[in-house]
C-alpha cells in the first residue's frame, strides 16, 4: 500500500498485512493479537475516565464508541459491525476525541484502526503533534515496528505545518525510547518543511542522543546549532543548570 495514495484502510485487527515504504520494501504490521491487550474494566459514569487533553470531555456518542470498541475487540466480525455503526458516523471532533482517548488508555491497535480512518476523512489535515502522541504511546508499549510504520506515514505527508512544539514532542518521544535514527530523520524532516529548530530542539537531539550513547552522526546538527546560537553551544547546558538551581531553593 503506497503512503501517497490512501485506499480504503484494511481492518486493523485483521491478521498481519504488508505496507510498502517509499523504497518499495515491505514491512509487516501485526495488528489485533488479543494476547497483547490489557483488560480494562469500565465502570458506571465517568469514574475511570480522566479528562482529555486541553480539558475536552468525551461526548456521550464518543464514550459509547470507546466502550463498544473495547468490548468487541477480540471478535473481528462484531468489531467491524460496531466500527461501522459507532465510529464512521462520528463528527470530526468526536472522532479525534475517541482516537486520543484510545491512546490514553493504551488501546494501541484500536487507536491505529481509528487513525487509519481519520487519515481518509475529507477534513483530515496532518498534525505533527498527533503523530508525536501516537508514536509516544506505541513506543511506551514497546511496539517499535509500528512506530517505524507510523513514522513513515509522517514522512510521506505532503501538507505538514511547521509545528515546532509538535516536532519537539516527537523528538523527545523518539530520543527517550532510544530511537536515534528516527530522531535524526525527524530533525531533517522539520528542516525540509521549513520548521527552524529552536534551542529545545537542539537540546533534545544533541544532549539526549549523546547521553544515551546513540551511534548517530551529530556533526550537522551541531553545525546548525552553532550557526544560530554561537560556537560554544553553552545554551545546551542552560536548561539543566536552571533545573539544578530551582531544586536547590
Coordinates of N, CA and C in Angstrom, one line a residue:
X1 N 0.8 -1.2 0.0 CA 0.0 0.0 0.0 C 0.9 1.2 0.0
X2 N 0.7 2.1 -0.9 CA 1.5 3.3 -1.0 C 1.1 4.3 0.0
X3 N 2.0 5.0 0.6 CA 1.7 6.0 1.6 C 1.1 7.3 0.9
X4 N 1.4 7.4 -0.4 CA 1.0 8.7 -1.1 C -0.4 8.6 -1.6
X5 N -1.0 7.4 -1.7 CA -2.4 7.2 -2.1 C -3.1 6.4 -1.0
X6 N -4.2 6.9 -0.5 CA -4.8 6.3 0.6 C -6.0 5.5 0.2
X7 N -5.9 4.3 -0.1 CA -7.0 3.4 -0.4 C -7.8 3.1 0.9
X8 N -9.0 2.5 0.8 CA -9.7 2.2 2.0 C -8.8 1.4 2.9
X9 N -8.8 1.7 4.2 CA -7.9 1.1 5.1 C -8.3 -0.4 5.4
X10 N -7.4 -1.3 5.5 CA -7.7 -2.6 5.9 C -8.1 -2.7 7.4
X11 N -8.9 -3.7 7.7 CA -9.3 -3.9 9.1 C -8.0 -4.0 10.0
X12 N -7.9 -3.1 10.9 CA -6.6 -3.0 11.6 C -6.5 -4.2 12.7
X13 N -7.6 -4.9 12.9 CA -7.5 -6.0 13.8 C -7.5 -7.3 13.1
X14 N -7.2 -7.3 11.8 CA -7.1 -8.5 11.0 C -5.7 -9.0 11.1
X15 N -5.4 -10.2 10.6 CA -4.0 -10.8 10.6 C -3.1 -9.8 9.9
X16 N -1.8 -10.1 10.1 CA -0.8 -9.1 9.6 C -1.0 -8.8 8.1
X17 N -0.7 -7.5 7.8 CA -0.7 -7.2 6.4 C 0.5 -6.4 6.1
X18 N 0.8 -6.2 4.8 CA 2.0 -5.5 4.4 C 1.8 -4.1 3.9
X19 N 2.7 -3.2 4.3 CA 2.7 -1.8 3.9 C 4.0 -1.6 3.1
X20 N 3.9 -0.9 2.0 CA 5.1 -0.7 1.2 C 5.6 0.7 1.6
X21 N 6.9 0.7 1.9 CA 7.5 2.0 2.1 C 7.8 2.7 0.8
X22 N 8.3 3.9 0.9 CA 8.6 4.7 -0.4 C 9.7 4.0 -1.2
X23 N 10.6 3.2 -0.5 CA 11.6 2.5 -1.2 C 11.2 1.2 -1.7
X24 N 9.9 0.8 -1.5 CA 9.4 -0.4 -2.1 C 9.6 -1.7 -1.2
X25 N 10.2 -1.5 0.0 CA 10.4 -2.6 0.8 C 9.1 -2.9 1.6
X26 N 8.7 -4.1 1.8 CA 7.5 -4.4 2.5 C 7.8 -4.6 4.0
X27 N 6.9 -4.0 4.8 CA 7.0 -4.1 6.3 C 5.7 -4.7 6.8
X28 N 5.8 -5.7 7.7 CA 4.7 -6.4 8.2 C 4.2 -5.7 9.5
X29 N 3.0 -5.4 9.6 CA 2.5 -4.8 10.8 C 1.5 -5.8 11.4
X30 N 1.8 -6.3 12.6 CA 0.9 -7.3 13.2 C 0.0 -6.6 14.1
X31 N -1.3 -6.7 13.8 CA -2.3 -6.0 14.5 C -3.4 -6.9 14.9
X32 N -3.9 -6.7 16.2 CA -5.0 -7.5 16.6 C -4.7 -8.7 17.3
X33 N -3.5 -8.9 17.8 CA -3.2 -10.1 18.7 C -3.8 -9.9 20.0
X34 N -4.8 -10.7 20.4 CA -5.5 -10.5 21.6 C -4.6 -10.5 22.9
X35 N -3.6 -11.4 22.8 CA -2.8 -11.6 24.0 C -2.0 -10.4 24.4
X36 N -1.9 -9.4 23.5 CA -1.2 -8.2 23.9 C -2.0 -7.1 24.6
X37 N -3.3 -7.4 24.9 CA -4.1 -6.4 25.4 C -4.1 -6.5 26.9
X38 N -4.4 -5.3 27.6 CA -4.6 -5.3 29.0 C -6.0 -5.1 29.2
X39 N -6.6 -5.9 30.1 CA -8.1 -5.8 30.3 C -8.3 -4.5 31.2
X40 N -9.3 -3.8 30.7 CA -9.7 -2.6 31.4 C -11.2 -2.7 31.7
X41 N -11.6 -2.5 32.9 CA -13.0 -2.6 33.3 C -13.6 -1.2 33.3
X42 N -14.6 -1.0 32.6 CA -15.3 0.3 32.5 C -16.4 0.3 33.6
X43 N -16.4 1.3 34.5 CA -17.5 1.4 35.5 C -18.5 2.4 35.0
X44 N -19.5 2.6 35.9 CA -20.6 3.5 35.5 C -20.1 4.9 35.5
X45 N -20.8 5.7 34.7 CA -20.5 7.1 34.6 C -19.1 7.4 34.1
X46 N -18.4 8.3 34.7 CA -17.0 8.7 34.2 C -16.0 8.4 35.3
X47 N -16.3 7.4 36.2 CA -15.4 7.2 37.3 C -14.0 6.9 37.0
X48 N -13.8 6.1 35.9 CA -12.4 5.7 35.5 C -11.8 6.6 34.4
X49 N -12.5 7.6 34.0 CA -12.0 8.4 32.9 C -11.4 9.6 33.4
X50 N -10.2 9.9 32.9 CA -9.5 11.2 33.2 C -9.9 12.2 32.0
X51 N -9.8 13.5 32.3 CA -10.1 14.4 31.3 C -9.2 14.3 30.1
X52 N -9.7 14.6 28.9 CA -8.9 14.6 27.7 C -8.0 15.8 27.7
X53 N -7.0 15.8 26.8 CA -6.1 16.9 26.7 C -6.9 18.2 26.5
X54 N -6.4 19.3 27.0 CA -6.9 20.6 26.9 C -8.4 20.7 27.5
X55 N -8.7 19.7 28.4 CA -9.9 19.8 29.1 C -11.1 19.3 28.3
X56 N -10.9 18.8 27.1 CA -12.1 18.4 26.3 C -12.7 17.1 26.9
X57 N -14.0 17.1 27.2 CA -14.6 15.9 27.7 C -15.2 15.1 26.5
X58 N -15.3 13.8 26.7 CA -15.9 12.9 25.7 C -17.4 13.1 25.6
X59 N -18.0 13.2 24.5 CA -19.4 13.3 24.3 C -20.0 11.9 24.6
X60 N -21.3 11.8 24.8 CA -21.9 10.5 25.1 C -21.7 9.6 23.9
X61 N -21.8 10.1 22.7 CA -21.5 9.2 21.5 C -20.1 8.7 21.5
X62 N -19.1 9.6 21.8 CA -17.7 9.1 21.9 C -17.5 8.1 23.0
X63 N -18.1 8.3 24.2 CA -18.0 7.4 25.3 C -18.5 6.0 24.8
X64 N -19.7 6.0 24.2 CA -20.3 4.7 23.8 C -19.4 4.1 22.8
X65 N -18.8 4.9 21.9 CA -17.9 4.3 20.8 C -16.7 3.6 21.4
X66 N -16.1 4.3 22.4 CA -14.9 3.7 23.0 C -15.2 2.4 23.8
X67 N -16.3 2.5 24.5 CA -16.7 1.3 25.3 C -17.0 0.1 24.3
X68 N -17.8 0.4 23.3 CA -18.2 -0.6 22.3 C -17.0 -1.3 21.6
X69 N -16.0 -0.4 21.2 CA -14.8 -0.9 20.6 C -14.0 -1.9 21.5
X70 N -13.9 -1.5 22.8 CA -13.2 -2.3 23.7 C -13.9 -3.6 24.0
X71 N -15.2 -3.6 24.1 CA -15.9 -4.8 24.3 C -15.8 -5.8 23.2
X72 N -15.7 -5.4 22.0 CA -15.8 -6.3 20.8 C -14.4 -6.5 20.2
X73 N -13.3 -6.0 20.7 CA -12.0 -6.0 20.0 C -11.5 -7.4 19.8
X74 N -12.0 -8.4 20.5 CA -11.5 -9.8 20.3 C -12.3 -10.5 19.3
X75 N -13.5 -10.0 18.9 CA -14.3 -10.6 17.9 C -14.3 -9.7 16.6
X76 N -13.5 -10.1 15.6 CA -13.3 -9.2 14.5 C -14.6 -8.9 13.7
X77 N -15.4 -9.8 13.5 CA -16.7 -9.5 12.8 C -17.6 -8.6 13.6
X78 N -17.7 -8.8 14.9 CA -18.5 -7.9 15.7 C -17.9 -6.5 15.8
X79 N -16.5 -6.5 15.8 CA -15.8 -5.2 15.9 C -16.1 -4.4 14.6
X80 N -16.0 -5.0 13.5 CA -16.3 -4.3 12.2 C -17.7 -3.7 12.2
X81 N -18.7 -4.5 12.7 CA -20.1 -4.0 12.8 C -20.2 -2.8 13.7
X82 N -19.5 -2.9 14.9 CA -19.6 -1.8 15.8 C -18.9 -0.6 15.2
X83 N -17.7 -0.9 14.6 CA -17.0 0.2 14.0 C -17.8 1.0 13.0
X84 N -18.5 0.3 12.1 CA -19.3 0.9 11.1 C -20.5 1.7 11.7
X85 N -21.0 1.2 12.8 CA -22.2 1.9 13.4 C -21.8 3.0 14.4
X86 N -20.7 2.8 15.0 CA -20.4 3.8 16.1 C -19.3 4.8 15.7
X87 N -18.3 4.4 14.9 CA -17.2 5.3 14.6 C -17.4 6.1 13.3
X88 N -17.8 5.5 12.2 CA -17.8 6.2 11.0 C -18.9 7.3 10.9
X89 N -19.8 7.2 11.9 CA -20.9 8.2 11.9 C -20.5 9.4 12.8
X90 N -19.4 9.4 13.5 CA -19.0 10.5 14.3 C -18.6 11.7 13.6
X91 N -18.8 12.9 14.2 CA -18.2 14.1 13.6 C -16.8 14.2 13.9
X92 N -16.1 15.1 13.3 CA -14.7 15.3 13.3 C -14.1 15.3 14.8
X93 N -14.7 16.2 15.6 CA -14.2 16.4 16.9 C -14.4 15.2 17.8
X94 N -15.5 14.5 17.7 CA -15.7 13.3 18.4 C -14.8 12.2 18.0
X95 N -14.6 12.1 16.7 CA -13.7 11.0 16.1 C -12.3 11.2 16.7
X96 N -11.8 12.5 16.7 CA -10.5 12.8 17.2 C -10.4 12.5 18.7
X97 N -11.5 12.8 19.4 CA -11.6 12.6 20.9 C -11.5 11.1 21.2
X98 N -12.2 10.3 20.3 CA -12.1 8.8 20.5 C -10.7 8.3 20.3
X99 N -10.0 8.8 19.2 CA -8.6 8.5 19.0 C -7.7 8.8 20.1
X100 N -7.8 10.0 20.7 CA -7.0 10.4 21.8 C -7.3 9.6 23.0
X101 N -8.6 9.3 23.3 CA -8.9 8.5 24.4 C -8.4 7.1 24.3
X102 N -8.4 6.5 23.2 CA -7.9 5.1 23.0 C -6.4 5.2 23.2
X103 N -5.7 6.2 22.8 CA -4.3 6.3 23.0 C -4.0 6.5 24.5
X104 N -4.8 7.3 25.2 CA -4.6 7.5 26.6 C -4.8 6.2 27.4
X105 N -5.7 5.3 26.9 CA -5.9 4.0 27.6 C -5.0 2.9 27.0
X106 N -4.0 3.3 26.2 CA -3.0 2.3 25.6 C -3.7 1.2 24.8
X107 N -4.8 1.6 24.2 CA -5.5 0.6 23.3 C -4.9 0.9 21.9
X108 N -3.7 0.4 21.7 CA -2.9 0.8 20.5 C -3.6 0.3 19.2
X109 N -3.9 -0.9 19.1 CA -4.5 -1.4 17.9 C -5.8 -0.7 17.5
X110 N -6.6 -0.5 18.5 CA -7.9 0.2 18.2 C -7.6 1.6 17.8
X111 N -6.7 2.3 18.5 CA -6.3 3.7 18.1 C -5.8 3.7 16.7
X112 N -5.0 2.8 16.3 CA -4.4 2.8 14.9 C -5.5 2.5 13.9
X113 N -6.5 1.7 14.3 CA -7.6 1.5 13.4 C -8.4 2.8 13.1
X114 N -8.6 3.5 14.2 CA -9.3 4.8 14.1 C -8.5 5.8 13.3
X115 N -7.2 5.8 13.5 CA -6.3 6.7 12.8 C -6.3 6.5 11.3
X116 N -6.3 5.2 10.9 CA -6.4 4.9 9.5 C -7.6 5.5 8.9
X117 N -8.7 5.5 9.6 CA -9.9 6.1 9.0 C -9.8 7.7 9.1
X118 N -9.3 8.2 10.1 CA -9.1 9.6 10.2 C -8.3 10.2 9.0
X119 N -7.3 9.4 8.6 CA -6.4 9.9 7.5 C -7.2 9.8 6.2
X120 N -8.3 9.1 6.1 CA -9.0 9.0 4.9 C -10.2 10.0 4.9
X121 N -10.4 10.7 6.0 CA -11.5 11.7 6.0 C -11.2 12.9 5.2
X122 N -12.2 13.6 4.6 CA -12.0 14.7 3.8 C -11.5 15.9 4.6
X123 N -11.8 16.0 5.9 CA -11.3 17.1 6.7 C -9.9 16.8 7.3
X124 N -9.3 15.7 7.0 CA -8.0 15.4 7.6 C -6.9 16.3 7.2
X125 N -6.2 16.9 8.2 CA -5.0 17.7 7.9 C -3.9 17.2 8.9
X126 N -2.8 16.7 8.3 CA -1.8 16.1 9.2 C -1.2 17.1 10.3
X127 N -1.1 16.6 11.5 CA -0.5 17.4 12.6 C 0.6 16.6 13.2
X128 N 1.8 17.2 13.2 CA 2.9 16.6 13.8 C 2.7 16.2 15.3
X129 N 1.9 17.1 16.0 CA 1.6 16.8 17.4 C 0.8 15.5 17.6
X130 N -0.1 15.2 16.7 CA -0.8 14.0 16.8 C 0.1 12.8 16.5
X131 N 0.9 12.9 15.5 CA 1.9 11.8 15.2 C 2.8 11.6 16.4
X132 N 3.2 12.7 17.1 CA 4.0 12.6 18.3 C 3.3 11.8 19.4
X133 N 2.0 12.1 19.6 CA 1.3 11.4 20.6 C 1.2 9.9 20.3
X134 N 0.9 9.6 19.0 CA 0.7 8.2 18.6 C 2.1 7.5 18.8
X135 N 3.1 8.1 18.3 CA 4.4 7.4 18.4 C 4.9 7.2 19.9
X136 N 4.6 8.2 20.7 CA 5.0 8.1 22.1 C 4.2 7.0 22.8
X137 N 3.0 6.8 22.5 CA 2.2 5.7 23.1 C 2.7 4.4 22.6
X138 N 2.9 4.3 21.3 CA 3.3 3.0 20.7 C 4.7 2.6 21.3
X139 N 5.6 3.6 21.4 CA 6.9 3.3 21.9 C 6.9 2.9 23.4
X140 N 6.1 3.6 24.1 CA 6.0 3.3 25.6 C 5.4 1.9 25.8
X141 N 4.7 1.3 24.8 CA 4.2 0.0 24.9 C 5.1 -1.0 24.2
X142 N 6.2 -0.6 23.8 CA 7.2 -1.5 23.2 C 6.9 -1.9 21.7
X143 N 6.0 -1.1 21.1 CA 5.6 -1.5 19.7 C 6.4 -0.8 18.7
X144 N 7.7 -1.1 18.6 CA 8.6 -0.3 17.8 C 8.5 -0.6 16.3
X145 N 8.0 -1.7 15.9 CA 7.7 -1.9 14.5 C 6.6 -1.0 14.0
X146 N 5.6 -0.8 14.8 CA 4.5 0.1 14.5 C 5.0 1.5 14.5
X147 N 5.9 1.8 15.4 CA 6.5 3.2 15.4 C 7.1 3.5 14.1
X148 N 7.9 2.5 13.6 CA 8.6 2.7 12.3 C 7.6 3.0 11.2
X149 N 6.5 2.3 11.2 CA 5.5 2.4 10.1 C 4.7 3.8 10.2
X150 N 4.3 4.1 11.5 CA 3.7 5.4 11.6 C 4.6 6.6 11.3
X151 N 5.9 6.4 11.6 CA 6.8 7.4 11.3 C 7.0 7.6 9.8
X152 N 6.9 6.4 9.1 CA 7.0 6.5 7.6 C 5.7 7.2 7.0
X153 N 4.6 7.0 7.7 CA 3.4 7.8 7.3 C 3.7 9.3 7.4
X154 N 4.3 9.7 8.5 CA 4.6 11.1 8.8 C 5.5 11.7 7.7
X155 N 6.5 10.9 7.3 CA 7.5 11.4 6.3 C 6.8 11.5 4.9
X156 N 5.7 10.7 4.7 CA 5.0 10.7 3.4 C 4.0 11.8 3.3
X157 N 3.6 12.5 4.4 CA 2.6 13.5 4.4 C 3.1 14.7 3.5
X158 N 2.2 15.3 2.8 CA 2.6 16.4 1.9 C 2.2 17.7 2.3
X159 N 1.5 17.8 3.4 CA 0.9 19.1 3.9 C 1.2 19.4 5.3
X160 N 2.4 19.1 5.8 CA 2.8 19.3 7.2 C 3.0 20.8 7.5
X161 N 2.5 21.2 8.6 CA 2.7 22.6 9.0 C 4.0 22.6 9.9
X162 N 4.7 23.7 9.8 CA 6.0 23.8 10.6 C 5.7 24.0 12.1
X163 N 5.3 22.9 12.7 CA 4.8 22.9 14.1 C 5.9 22.6 15.1
X164 N 6.6 23.6 15.6 CA 7.8 23.4 16.4 C 7.5 22.6 17.7
X165 N 6.4 22.9 18.4 CA 6.1 22.2 19.6 C 5.8 20.7 19.3
X166 N 5.2 20.5 18.2 CA 4.9 19.1 17.8 C 6.2 18.3 17.4
X167 N 7.1 19.0 16.7 CA 8.3 18.3 16.4 C 9.2 18.1 17.6
X168 N 9.2 19.0 18.5 CA 10.0 18.8 19.8 C 9.4 17.7 20.6
X169 N 8.1 17.6 20.6 CA 7.4 16.4 21.3 C 7.8 15.1 20.6
X170 N 7.8 15.1 19.3 CA 8.2 13.9 18.6 C 9.6 13.6 18.8
X171 N 10.5 14.5 18.8 CA 12.0 14.3 19.0 C 12.2 13.7 20.4
X172 N 11.5 14.3 21.4 CA 11.6 13.8 22.8 C 11.1 12.4 22.9
X173 N 10.0 12.1 22.3 CA 9.5 10.7 22.4 C 10.5 9.7 21.8
X174 N 11.0 10.1 20.6 CA 12.0 9.1 19.9 C 13.3 9.0 20.7
X175 N 13.8 10.1 21.2 CA 15.1 10.1 21.9 C 14.9 9.3 23.2
X176 N 13.8 9.5 23.9 CA 13.6 8.9 25.2 C 13.5 7.4 25.1
X177 N 13.1 6.9 23.9 CA 13.0 5.4 23.7 C 14.1 4.9 22.8
X178 N 15.2 5.6 22.8 CA 16.5 5.1 22.1 C 16.3 4.9 20.6
X179 N 15.5 5.7 20.0 CA 15.2 5.6 18.6 C 16.0 6.8 17.9
X180 N 17.3 6.7 18.0 CA 18.1 7.8 17.5 C 18.0 8.0 16.0
X181 N 18.0 7.0 15.2 CA 17.9 7.2 13.8 C 16.6 7.8 13.4
X182 N 15.5 7.5 14.0 CA 14.2 8.1 13.7 C 14.2 9.6 14.2
X183 N 14.9 9.8 15.3 CA 15.0 11.2 15.7 C 15.8 12.1 14.7
X184 N 16.8 11.5 14.2 CA 17.6 12.3 13.2 C 16.8 12.5 11.9
X185 N 16.0 11.5 11.5 CA 15.1 11.6 10.3 C 14.1 12.7 10.6
X186 N 13.6 12.8 11.8 CA 12.6 13.8 12.2 C 13.2 15.2 12.2
X187 N 14.5 15.2 12.6 CA 15.2 16.5 12.6 C 15.3 17.0 11.2
X188 N 15.7 16.2 10.3 CA 15.9 16.6 8.9 C 14.6 16.9 8.2
X189 N 13.5 16.2 8.6 CA 12.2 16.4 8.1 C 11.7 17.8 8.5
X190 N 11.9 18.2 9.8 CA 11.5 19.5 10.2 C 12.2 20.6 9.4
X191 N 13.5 20.4 9.1 CA 14.2 21.4 8.3 C 13.7 21.5 6.9
X192 N 13.4 20.3 6.4 CA 12.9 20.2 5.0 C 11.6 21.0 4.8
X193 N 10.7 21.0 5.8 CA 9.4 21.7 5.6 C 9.5 23.1 6.1
X194 N 10.7 23.6 6.5 CA 10.8 25.0 6.9 C 10.5 25.2 8.3
X195 N 10.6 24.2 9.2 CA 10.4 24.4 10.6 C 11.8 24.5 11.3
X196 N 12.2 25.8 11.6 CA 13.5 26.0 12.1 C 13.6 25.5 13.5
X197 N 14.6 24.6 13.8 CA 14.8 24.1 15.1 C 15.1 25.2 16.1
X198 N 14.6 25.1 17.3 CA 14.9 26.1 18.4 C 15.9 25.5 19.4
X199 N 16.1 26.2 20.5 CA 17.1 25.7 21.5 C 16.6 24.4 22.1
X200 N 15.3 24.2 22.3 CA 14.8 23.0 22.8 C 15.1 21.8 21.9
X201 N 14.9 22.1 20.6 CA 15.1 21.0 19.6 C 16.6 20.5 19.7
X202 N 17.5 21.5 19.7 CA 18.9 21.1 19.8 C 19.3 20.4 21.1
X203 N 18.7 20.8 22.2 CA 19.0 20.2 23.5 C 18.5 18.7 23.4
X204 N 17.3 18.5 22.9 CA 16.7 17.2 22.8 C 17.6 16.3 22.0
X205 N 18.0 16.7 20.8 CA 18.7 15.9 19.9 C 20.1 15.7 20.3
X206 N 20.8 16.8 20.6 CA 22.3 16.7 20.9 C 22.5 16.1 22.3
X207 N 21.9 16.8 23.3 CA 22.1 16.3 24.7 C 21.5 14.9 24.9
X208 N 20.3 14.7 24.3 CA 19.6 13.5 24.5 C 20.3 12.3 23.9
X209 N 20.7 12.4 22.7 CA 21.3 11.3 22.0 C 22.7 11.1 22.5
X210 N 23.5 12.1 22.9 CA 24.8 11.9 23.5 C 24.7 11.2 24.8
X211 N 23.7 11.6 25.6 CA 23.6 11.0 27.0 C 23.2 9.5 26.9
X212 N 22.5 9.1 25.8 CA 22.1 7.7 25.6 C 23.1 6.9 24.8
X213 N 24.2 7.6 24.4 CA 25.2 6.9 23.7 C 24.8 6.3 22.3
X214 N 23.8 7.1 21.7 CA 23.3 6.6 20.4 C 24.4 6.8 19.3
X215 N 24.6 5.8 18.5 CA 25.6 5.9 17.4 C 25.1 6.6 16.2
X216 N 24.9 7.9 16.3 CA 24.4 8.7 15.2 C 25.4 9.9 15.0
X217 N 25.4 10.4 13.8 CA 26.3 11.5 13.4 C 25.6 12.8 13.7
X218 N 26.1 13.5 14.7 CA 25.5 14.7 15.2 C 26.2 16.0 14.7
X219 N 27.2 15.8 13.8 CA 28.0 16.9 13.3 C 27.1 18.0 12.6
X220 N 26.2 17.6 11.8 CA 25.4 18.5 11.1 C 24.5 19.3 12.0
X221 N 23.9 18.5 13.0 CA 23.1 19.2 14.0 C 23.8 20.2 14.8
X222 N 25.1 19.9 15.2 CA 25.9 20.8 16.0 C 26.2 22.0 15.1
X223 N 26.5 21.8 13.9 CA 26.9 22.9 13.0 C 25.7 23.9 12.8
X224 N 24.5 23.3 12.7 CA 23.3 24.1 12.6 C 23.1 24.9 13.9
X225 N 23.3 24.3 15.0 CA 23.1 25.0 16.3 C 24.2 26.1 16.5
X226 N 25.4 25.9 16.0 CA 26.4 26.9 16.1 C 26.1 28.1 15.2
X227 N 25.5 27.9 14.1 CA 25.2 29.0 13.2 C 24.1 29.9 13.8
X228 N 23.2 29.3 14.6 CA 22.1 30.0 15.2 C 22.5 30.6 16.6
X229 N 23.3 29.9 17.4 CA 23.4 30.3 18.8 C 24.9 30.4 19.2
X230 N 25.8 30.3 18.3 CA 27.2 30.5 18.7 C 28.0 29.3 18.8
X231 N 29.3 29.4 18.6 CA 30.2 28.3 18.6 C 30.3 27.5 19.9
X232 N 30.1 28.1 21.0 CA 30.3 27.4 22.3 C 29.2 26.4 22.6
X233 N 28.0 26.6 22.1 CA 26.9 25.8 22.4 C 26.6 25.7 23.9
X234 N 26.9 26.9 24.6 CA 26.6 26.9 26.0 C 25.1 26.8 26.3
X235 N 24.3 27.1 25.4 CA 22.9 27.1 25.7 C 22.4 25.6 25.9
X236 N 23.2 24.7 25.5 CA 22.8 23.3 25.7 C 22.7 22.9 27.2
X237 N 23.5 23.7 28.0 CA 23.5 23.4 29.5 C 22.5 24.3 30.2
X238 N 21.9 25.3 29.6 CA 21.1 26.3 30.3 C 20.0 25.6 31.0
X239 N 19.2 24.7 30.3 CA 18.0 24.1 30.9 C 18.4 23.3 32.1
X240 N 19.5 22.5 32.0 CA 20.0 21.6 33.1 C 20.4 22.5 34.3
X241 N 21.1 23.6 34.0 CA 21.6 24.4 35.1 C 20.4 25.1 35.8
X242 N 19.4 25.5 35.0 CA 18.2 26.1 35.6 C 17.5 25.1 36.5
X243 N 17.4 23.9 36.1 CA 16.7 22.9 36.9 C 17.4 22.6 38.2
X244 N 18.8 22.6 38.1 CA 19.5 22.4 39.3 C 19.3 23.5 40.3
X245 N 19.3 24.8 39.7 CA 19.2 26.0 40.6 C 17.8 26.0 41.3
X246 N 16.8 25.6 40.6 CA 15.4 25.5 41.2 C 15.4 24.5 42.3
X247 N 16.0 23.3 42.1 CA 15.9 22.2 43.0 C 16.7 22.5 44.3
X248 N 17.6 23.5 44.3 CA 18.4 23.8 45.5 C 17.8 24.9 46.3
X249 N 16.7 25.5 45.8 CA 16.0 26.5 46.6 C 14.7 26.0 47.3

